[in-house]
Amino acid sequence: MLKTILKLVIKVLESKLQKSGLEEKIIRNKQYIDVAKQVWNIVEENFRITESVEKKLSSKADEFNKIMLDKFPELTISDISELRQSIAGEVNKGKEAVLENSEILKKLQEENEQLKSKNIDLESKLVAISNYVPVENK
């Protein structure tokens, strides 16, 4: 009887330890994400003006990795890459719509320029034709 009770107590204690370990992991992961967001903002601020897109992207990723490794040496490069991708996805959610709108605007501007050019061409042809065709006065 006592042996059975001790086994049950041991199981309960083990499950509590596992639960507390899991809670610690969850809290730790939240801390990683919070710090990763802060690091993302720091890197974003540092790289506002650069020469080329490729340089900007690679430099940002390298800088993000470096800062995260300094803050959390226990993380692997793979862990940091996953965090960076997660943060990037979250941050860039709204930017897709802006990019689509700017692409549409650019296409409309190009089409408008083409139409203006055609209009000027047609007006000059109309003037040329009206010079050759006699106009009747009524």
GROMACS .gro file of N, CA and C in nm:
model
  414
    1MET      N    1   0.082  -0.119   0.000
    1MET     CA    2   0.000   0.000   0.000
    1MET      C    3   0.086   0.125   0.000
    2LEU      N    4   0.183   0.130   0.090
    2LEU     CA    5   0.273   0.244   0.100
    2LEU      C    6   0.356   0.259  -0.028
    3LYS      N    7   0.394   0.144  -0.083
    3LYS     CA    8   0.472   0.144  -0.206
    3LYS      C    9   0.390   0.204  -0.321
    4THR      N   10   0.264   0.172  -0.329
    4THR     CA   11   0.175   0.224  -0.432
    4THR      C   12   0.158   0.375  -0.418
    5ILE      N   13   0.140   0.420  -0.295
    5ILE     CA   14   0.124   0.564  -0.270
    5ILE      C   15   0.252   0.639  -0.309
    6LEU      N   16   0.367   0.581  -0.273
    6LEU     CA   17   0.495   0.644  -0.309
    6LEU      C   18   0.512   0.653  -0.461
    7LYS      N   19   0.472   0.547  -0.532
    7LYS     CA   20   0.481   0.548  -0.678
    7LYS      C   21   0.394   0.659  -0.736
    8LEU      N   22   0.273   0.674  -0.681
    8LEU     CA   23   0.183   0.779  -0.729
    8LEU      C   24   0.239   0.919  -0.700
    9VAL      N   25   0.296   0.935  -0.580
    9VAL     CA   26   0.356   1.065  -0.543
    9VAL      C   27   0.473   1.096  -0.636
   10ILE      N   28   0.553   0.995  -0.666
   10ILE     CA   29   0.668   1.013  -0.756
   10ILE      C   30   0.619   1.054  -0.894
   11LYS      N   31   0.514   0.989  -0.945
   11LYS     CA   32   0.460   1.023  -1.076
   11LYS      C   33   0.408   1.167  -1.079
   12VAL      N   34   0.339   1.206  -0.973
   12VAL     CA   35   0.286   1.343  -0.965
   12VAL      C   36   0.401   1.444  -0.965
   13LEU      N   37   0.504   1.415  -0.885
   13LEU     CA   38   0.619   1.506  -0.878
   13LEU      C   39   0.692   1.513  -1.012
   14GLU      N   40   0.706   1.398  -1.079
   14GLU     CA   41   0.771   1.398  -1.210
   14GLU      C   42   0.692   1.481  -1.311
   15SER      N   43   0.560   1.466  -1.309
   15SER     CA   44   0.478   1.543  -1.404
   15SER      C   45   0.487   1.693  -1.373
   16LYS      N   46   0.492   1.729  -1.244
   16LYS     CA   47   0.507   1.870  -1.207
   16LYS      C   48   0.641   1.924  -1.256
   17LEU      N   49   0.747   1.843  -1.242
   17LEU     CA   50   0.878   1.885  -1.289
   17LEU      C   51   0.879   1.903  -1.441
   18GLN      N   52   0.816   1.808  -1.511
   18GLN     CA   53   0.809   1.819  -1.656
   18GLN      C   54   0.730   1.942  -1.696
   19LYS      N   55   0.620   1.967  -1.625
   19LYS     CA   56   0.537   2.083  -1.655
   19LYS      C   57   0.615   2.212  -1.632
   20SER      N   58   0.686   2.220  -1.521
   20SER     CA   59   0.763   2.341  -1.493
   20SER      C   60   0.875   2.359  -1.595
   21GLY      N   61   0.934   2.250  -1.641
   21GLY     CA   62   1.036   2.257  -1.746
   21GLY      C   63   0.977   2.307  -1.876
   22LEU      N   64   0.857   2.260  -1.908
   22LEU     CA   65   0.788   2.304  -2.028
   22LEU      C   66   0.753   2.451  -2.019
   23GLU      N   67   0.703   2.493  -1.903
   23GLU     CA   68   0.670   2.634  -1.884
   23GLU      C   69   0.795   2.721  -1.897
   24GLU      N   70   0.905   2.672  -1.844
   24GLU     CA   71   1.030   2.747  -1.855
   24GLU      C   72   1.071   2.761  -2.001
   25LYS      N   73   1.055   2.654  -2.080
   25LYS     CA   74   1.087   2.659  -2.222
   25LYS      C   75   0.999   2.760  -2.294
   26ILE      N   76   0.869   2.759  -2.262
   26ILE     CA   77   0.776   2.852  -2.326
   26ILE      C   78   0.814   2.996  -2.294
   27ILE      N   79   0.842   3.021  -2.167
   27ILE     CA   80   0.882   3.156  -2.125
   27ILE      C   81   1.012   3.196  -2.195
   28ARG      N   82   1.104   3.102  -2.203
   28ARG     CA   83   1.233   3.129  -2.268
   28ARG      C   84   1.212   3.160  -2.416
   29ASN      N   85   1.126   3.082  -2.484
   29ASN     CA   86   1.098   3.106  -2.625
   29ASN      C   87   1.034   3.243  -2.646
   30LYS      N   88   0.943   3.281  -2.556
   30LYS     CA   89   0.881   3.414  -2.566
   30LYS      C   90   0.988   3.521  -2.551
   31GLN      N   91   1.082   3.497  -2.460
   31GLN     CA   92   1.191   3.594  -2.441
   31GLN      C   93   1.275   3.603  -2.569
   32TYR      N   94   1.302   3.489  -2.634
   32TYR     CA   95   1.376   3.490  -2.760
   32TYR      C   96   1.303   3.575  -2.863
   33ILE      N   97   1.173   3.554  -2.874
   33ILE     CA   98   1.095   3.628  -2.974
   33ILE      C   99   1.092   3.777  -2.942
   34ASP      N  100   1.072   3.811  -2.815
   34ASP     CA  101   1.070   3.953  -2.777
   34ASP      C  102   1.203   4.021  -2.807
   35VAL      N  103   1.312   3.955  -2.770
   35VAL     CA  104   1.444   4.013  -2.796
   35VAL      C  105   1.472   4.016  -2.946
   36ALA      N  106   1.429   3.913  -3.018
   36ALA     CA  107   1.449   3.910  -3.163
   36ALA      C  108   1.378   4.028  -3.230
   37LYS      N  109   1.258   4.062  -3.182
   37LYS     CA  110   1.187   4.178  -3.236
   37LYS      C  111   1.264   4.306  -3.208
   38GLN      N  112   1.319   4.318  -3.088
   38GLN     CA  113   1.398   4.437  -3.055
   38GLN      C  114   1.523   4.445  -3.143
   39VAL      N  115   1.589   4.331  -3.161
   39VAL     CA  116   1.708   4.327  -3.246
   39VAL      C  117   1.672   4.363  -3.389
   40TRP      N  118   1.559   4.310  -3.437
   40TRP     CA  119   1.513   4.341  -3.573
   40TRP      C  120   1.498   4.492  -3.591
   41ASN      N  121   1.436   4.557  -3.494
   41ASN     CA  122   1.416   4.702  -3.503
   41ASN      C  123   1.549   4.777  -3.501
   42ILE      N  124   1.642   4.730  -3.420
   42ILE     CA  125   1.775   4.793  -3.415
   42ILE      C  126   1.844   4.780  -3.551
   43VAL      N  127   1.843   4.659  -3.606
   43VAL     CA  128   1.907   4.635  -3.735
   43VAL      C  129   1.838   4.717  -3.843
   44GLU      N  130   1.706   4.722  -3.841
   44GLU     CA  131   1.628   4.799  -3.938
   44GLU      C  132   1.669   4.946  -3.934
   45GLU      N  133   1.684   4.998  -3.815
   45GLU     CA  134   1.724   5.138  -3.798
   45GLU      C  135   1.866   5.162  -3.849
   46ASN      N  136   1.956   5.068  -3.824
   46ASN     CA  137   2.096   5.083  -3.865
   46ASN      C  138   2.114   5.075  -4.017
   47PHE      N  139   2.023   5.007  -4.087
   47PHE     CA  140   2.041   4.984  -4.230
   47PHE      C  141   1.937   5.055  -4.315
   48ARG      N  142   1.891   5.169  -4.273
   48ARG     CA  143   1.789   5.241  -4.351
   48ARG      C  144   1.841   5.284  -4.487
   49ILE      N  145   1.965   5.329  -4.495
   49ILE     CA  146   2.020   5.378  -4.622
   49ILE      C  147   2.140   5.292  -4.659
   50THR      N  148   2.129   5.221  -4.772
   50THR     CA  149   2.242   5.141  -4.821
   50THR      C  150   2.249   5.152  -4.972
   51GLU      N  151   2.359   5.098  -5.029
   51GLU     CA  152   2.383   5.113  -5.172
   51GLU      C  153   2.299   5.018  -5.257
   52SER      N  154   2.289   4.892  -5.217
   52SER     CA  155   2.216   4.796  -5.299
   52SER      C  156   2.129   4.706  -5.212
   53VAL      N  157   2.027   4.650  -5.276
   53VAL     CA  158   1.933   4.565  -5.204
   53VAL      C  159   2.002   4.439  -5.152
   54GLU      N  160   2.086   4.374  -5.236
   54GLU     CA  161   2.153   4.252  -5.192
   54GLU      C  162   2.242   4.279  -5.071
   55LYS      N  163   2.317   4.389  -5.078
   55LYS     CA  164   2.405   4.423  -4.967
   55LYS      C  165   2.322   4.450  -4.842
   56LYS      N  166   2.212   4.518  -4.862
   56LYS     CA  167   2.125   4.552  -4.749
   56LYS      C  168   2.071   4.425  -4.684
   57LEU      N  169   2.020   4.332  -4.765
   57LEU     CA  170   1.961   4.210  -4.710
   57LEU      C  171   2.065   4.123  -4.642
   58SER      N  172   2.179   4.103  -4.707
   58SER     CA  173   2.280   4.016  -4.646
   58SER      C  174   2.337   4.081  -4.520
   59SER      N  175   2.359   4.210  -4.524
   59SER     CA  176   2.414   4.279  -4.408
   59SER      C  177   2.316   4.275  -4.291
   60LYS      N  178   2.190   4.294  -4.319
   60LYS     CA  179   2.089   4.289  -4.213
   60LYS      C  180   2.085   4.152  -4.148
   61ALA      N  181   2.085   4.049  -4.231
   61ALA     CA  182   2.080   3.912  -4.178
   61ALA      C  183   2.204   3.884  -4.093
   62ASP      N  184   2.320   3.923  -4.143
   62ASP     CA  185   2.444   3.901  -4.068
   62ASP      C  186   2.442   3.976  -3.935
   63GLU      N  187   2.397   4.100  -3.940
   63GLU     CA  188   2.393   4.182  -3.818
   63GLU      C  189   2.294   4.123  -3.717
   64PHE      N  190   2.178   4.079  -3.766
   64PHE     CA  191   2.078   4.016  -3.680
   64PHE      C  192   2.137   3.892  -3.614
   65ASN      N  193   2.201   3.806  -3.694
   65ASN     CA  194   2.263   3.684  -3.640
   65ASN      C  195   2.366   3.717  -3.533
   66LYS      N  196   2.449   3.816  -3.561
   66LYS     CA  197   2.557   3.852  -3.468
   66LYS      C  198   2.499   3.900  -3.334
   67ILE      N  199   2.402   3.990  -3.340
   67ILE     CA  200   2.345   4.044  -3.216
   67ILE      C  201   2.274   3.934  -3.137
   68MET      N  202   2.198   3.849  -3.206
   68MET     CA  203   2.126   3.742  -3.137
   68MET      C  204   2.224   3.643  -3.074
   69LEU      N  205   2.333   3.611  -3.144
   69LEU     CA  206   2.434   3.520  -3.086
   69LEU      C  207   2.501   3.583  -2.964
   70ASP      N  208   2.522   3.714  -2.969
   70ASP     CA  209   2.580   3.782  -2.852
   70ASP      C  210   2.486   3.774  -2.733
   71LYS      N  211   2.356   3.792  -2.758
   71LYS     CA  212   2.259   3.792  -2.649
   71LYS      C  213   2.227   3.651  -2.600
   72PHE      N  214   2.221   3.555  -2.694
   72PHE     CA  215   2.184   3.418  -2.659
   72PHE      C  216   2.284   3.320  -2.722
   73PRO      N  217   2.399   3.299  -2.661
   73PRO     CA  218   2.500   3.210  -2.718
   73PRO      C  219   2.453   3.064  -2.729
   74GLU      N  220   2.349   3.027  -2.653
   74GLU     CA  221   2.301   2.889  -2.657
   74GLU      C  222   2.223   2.858  -2.785
   75LEU      N  223   2.182   2.961  -2.860
   75LEU     CA  224   2.107   2.939  -2.983
   75LEU      C  225   2.201   2.900  -3.097
   76THR      N  226   2.150   2.816  -3.187
   76THR     CA  227   2.227   2.780  -3.306
   76THR      C  228   2.193   2.878  -3.418
   77ILE      N  229   2.272   2.876  -3.523
   77ILE     CA  230   2.245   2.961  -3.639
   77ILE      C  231   2.109   2.925  -3.698
   78SER      N  232   2.076   2.798  -3.697
   78SER     CA  233   1.946   2.753  -3.747
   78SER      C  234   1.832   2.813  -3.665
   79ASP      N  235   1.847   2.811  -3.532
   79ASP     CA  236   1.745   2.871  -3.445
   79ASP      C  237   1.728   3.019  -3.475
   80ILE      N  238   1.840   3.087  -3.491
   80ILE     CA  239   1.836   3.231  -3.517
   80ILE      C  240   1.773   3.259  -3.653
   81SER      N  241   1.803   3.175  -3.751
   81SER     CA  242   1.743   3.193  -3.884
   81SER      C  243   1.592   3.177  -3.878
   82GLU      N  244   1.546   3.078  -3.801
   82GLU     CA  245   1.402   3.059  -3.785
   82GLU      C  246   1.338   3.179  -3.717
   83LEU      N  247   1.403   3.229  -3.613
   83LEU     CA  248   1.352   3.349  -3.545
   83LEU      C  249   1.347   3.467  -3.641
   84ARG      N  250   1.454   3.486  -3.719
   84ARG     CA  251   1.459   3.598  -3.813
   84ARG      C  252   1.348   3.587  -3.917
   85GLN      N  253   1.327   3.466  -3.970
   85GLN     CA  254   1.221   3.448  -4.069
   85GLN      C  255   1.084   3.473  -4.008
   86SER      N  256   1.066   3.429  -3.886
   86SER     CA  257   0.939   3.450  -3.817
   86SER      C  258   0.912   3.598  -3.797
   87ILE      N  259   1.012   3.670  -3.749
   87ILE     CA  260   0.997   3.814  -3.726
   87ILE      C  261   0.978   3.886  -3.859
   88ALA      N  262   1.053   3.847  -3.961
   88ALA     CA  263   1.041   3.911  -4.092
   88ALA      C  264   0.901   3.892  -4.148
   89GLY      N  265   0.847   3.772  -4.134
   89GLY     CA  266   0.711   3.748  -4.182
   89GLY      C  267   0.610   3.834  -4.110
   90GLU      N  268   0.626   3.847  -3.981
   90GLU     CA  269   0.534   3.927  -3.901
   90GLU      C  270   0.546   4.075  -3.936
   91VAL      N  271   0.668   4.123  -3.951
   91VAL     CA  272   0.691   4.265  -3.980
   91VAL      C  273   0.647   4.301  -4.121
   92ASN      N  274   0.669   4.210  -4.215
   92ASN     CA  275   0.642   4.241  -4.356
   92ASN      C  276   0.500   4.208  -4.401
   93LYS      N  277   0.414   4.164  -4.309
   93LYS     CA  278   0.276   4.131  -4.346
   93LYS      C  279   0.209   4.244  -4.423
   94GLY      N  280   0.211   4.364  -4.371
   94GLY     CA  281   0.141   4.476  -4.433
   94GLY      C  282   0.214   4.534  -4.553
   95LYS      N  283   0.342   4.505  -4.567
   95LYS     CA  284   0.420   4.565  -4.675
   95LYS      C  285   0.386   4.506  -4.811
   96GLU      N  286   0.335   4.382  -4.814
   96GLU     CA  287   0.299   4.320  -4.941
   96GLU      C  288   0.192   4.400  -5.012
   97ALA      N  289   0.091   4.442  -4.939
   97ALA     CA  290  -0.018   4.519  -4.999
   97ALA      C  291   0.034   4.650  -5.054
   98VAL      N  292   0.126   4.713  -4.984
   98VAL     CA  293   0.183   4.839  -5.030
   98VAL      C  294   0.262   4.817  -5.158
   99LEU      N  295   0.339   4.706  -5.164
   99LEU     CA  296   0.415   4.676  -5.284
   99LEU      C  297   0.322   4.652  -5.402
  100GLU      N  298   0.214   4.578  -5.381
  100GLU     CA  299   0.119   4.552  -5.489
  100GLU      C  300   0.059   4.682  -5.538
  101ASN      N  301   0.021   4.771  -5.446
  101ASN     CA  302  -0.036   4.899  -5.485
  101ASN      C  303   0.063   4.983  -5.562
  102SER      N  304   0.189   4.982  -5.522
  102SER     CA  305   0.289   5.062  -5.592
  102SER      C  306   0.315   5.006  -5.732
  103GLU      N  307   0.309   4.873  -5.746
  103GLU     CA  308   0.325   4.813  -5.878
  103GLU      C  309   0.209   4.850  -5.969
  104ILE      N  310   0.088   4.848  -5.916
  104ILE     CA  311  -0.029   4.887  -5.994
  104ILE      C  312  -0.018   5.033  -6.035
  105LEU      N  313   0.022   5.118  -5.943
  105LEU     CA  314   0.038   5.260  -5.972
  105LEU      C  315   0.142   5.281  -6.081
  106LYS      N  316   0.252   5.208  -6.074
  106LYS     CA  317   0.358   5.221  -6.175
  106LYS      C  318   0.305   5.180  -6.312
  107LYS      N  319   0.231   5.070  -6.319
  107LYS     CA  320   0.173   5.025  -6.446
  107LYS      C  321   0.077   5.129  -6.502
  108LEU      N  322  -0.006   5.185  -6.415
  108LEU     CA  323  -0.101   5.288  -6.459
  108LEU      C  324  -0.029   5.412  -6.512
  109GLN      N  325   0.079   5.450  -6.446
  109GLN     CA  326   0.155   5.566  -6.492
  109GLN      C  327   0.218   5.539  -6.629
  110GLU      N  328   0.271   5.418  -6.648
  110GLU     CA  329   0.329   5.382  -6.778
  110GLU      C  330   0.222   5.384  -6.887
  111GLU      N  331   0.106   5.327  -6.855
  111GLU     CA  332  -0.004   5.325  -6.952
  111GLU      C  333  -0.050   5.466  -6.984
  112ASN      N  334  -0.055   5.552  -6.885
  112ASN     CA  335  -0.095   5.691  -6.905
  112ASN      C  336   0.004   5.762  -6.998
  113GLU      N  337   0.133   5.738  -6.979
  113GLU     CA  338   0.234   5.799  -7.066
  113GLU      C  339   0.219   5.750  -7.210
  114GLN      N  340   0.191   5.621  -7.227
  114GLN     CA  341   0.171   5.566  -7.361
  114GLN      C  342   0.050   5.630  -7.428
  115LEU      N  343  -0.057   5.644  -7.352
  115LEU     CA  344  -0.178   5.705  -7.407
  115LEU      C  345  -0.155   5.852  -7.443
  116LYS      N  346  -0.080   5.924  -7.362
  116LYS     CA  347  -0.047   6.064  -7.393
  116LYS      C  348   0.032   6.072  -7.523
  117SER      N  349   0.127   5.981  -7.538
  117SER     CA  350   0.209   5.978  -7.659
  117SER      C  351   0.123   5.949  -7.782
  118LYS      N  352   0.033   5.852  -7.771
  118LYS     CA  353  -0.056   5.819  -7.882
  118LYS      C  354  -0.148   5.937  -7.913
  119ASN      N  355  -0.195   6.005  -7.811
  119ASN     CA  356  -0.284   6.119  -7.830
  119ASN      C  357  -0.212   6.230  -7.908
  120ILE      N  358  -0.088   6.259  -7.871
  120ILE     CA  359  -0.010   6.362  -7.942
  120ILE      C  360   0.010   6.321  -8.087
  121ASP      N  361   0.040   6.193  -8.110
  121ASP     CA  362   0.060   6.141  -8.245
  121ASP      C  363  -0.068   6.155  -8.328
  122LEU      N  364  -0.180   6.117  -8.269
  122LEU     CA  365  -0.308   6.127  -8.341
  122LEU      C  366  -0.346   6.272  -8.369
  123GLU      N  367  -0.321   6.361  -8.275
  123GLU     CA  368  -0.352   6.502  -8.297
  123GLU      C  369  -0.268   6.560  -8.411
  124SER      N  370  -0.141   6.520  -8.418
  124SER     CA  371  -0.056   6.570  -8.527
  124SER      C  372  -0.103   6.515  -8.661
  125LYS      N  373  -0.147   6.389  -8.665
  125LYS     CA  374  -0.201   6.331  -8.788
  125LYS      C  375  -0.330   6.402  -8.828
  126LEU      N  376  -0.413   6.434  -8.731
  126LEU     CA  377  -0.538   6.504  -8.759
  126LEU      C  378  -0.510   6.643  -8.817
  127VAL      N  379  -0.412   6.711  -8.764
  127VAL     CA  380  -0.374   6.843  -8.817
  127VAL      C  381  -0.323   6.829  -8.960
  128ALA      N  382  -0.241   6.726  -8.985
  128ALA     CA  383  -0.188   6.704  -9.119
  128ALA      C  384  -0.300   6.674  -9.218
  129ILE      N  385  -0.395   6.594  -9.177
  129ILE     CA  386  -0.509   6.561  -9.265
  129ILE      C  387  -0.594   6.684  -9.289
  130SER      N  388  -0.619   6.761  -9.186
  130SER     CA  389  -0.704   6.880  -9.202
  130SER      C  390  -0.637   6.984  -9.291
  131ASN      N  391  -0.505   6.983  -9.303
  131ASN     CA  392  -0.436   7.075  -9.394
  131ASN      C  393  -0.457   7.035  -9.539
  132TYR      N  394  -0.475   6.907  -9.568
  132TYR     CA  395  -0.495   6.859  -9.705
  132TYR      C  396  -0.641   6.859  -9.746
  133VAL      N  397  -0.730   6.845  -9.656
  133VAL     CA  398  -0.873   6.837  -9.688
  133VAL      C  399  -0.930   6.978  -9.680
  134PRO      N  400  -0.995   7.019  -9.787
  134PRO     CA  401  -1.055   7.153  -9.783
  134PRO      C  402  -1.173   7.156  -9.686
  135VAL      N  403  -1.185   7.265  -9.619
  135VAL     CA  404  -1.293   7.280  -9.523
  135VAL      C  405  -1.403   7.360  -9.589
  136GLU      N  406  -1.524   7.309  -9.585
  136GLU     CA  407  -1.639   7.380  -9.643
  136GLU      C  408  -1.692   7.478  -9.542
  137ASN      N  409  -1.716   7.597  -9.587
  137ASN     CA  410  -1.779   7.696  -9.502
  137ASN      C  411  -1.926   7.697  -9.530
  138LYS      N  412  -2.005   7.683  -9.433
  138LYS     CA  413  -2.150   7.681  -9.453
  138LYS      C  414  -2.212   7.805  -9.405
   0.00000   0.00000   0.00000
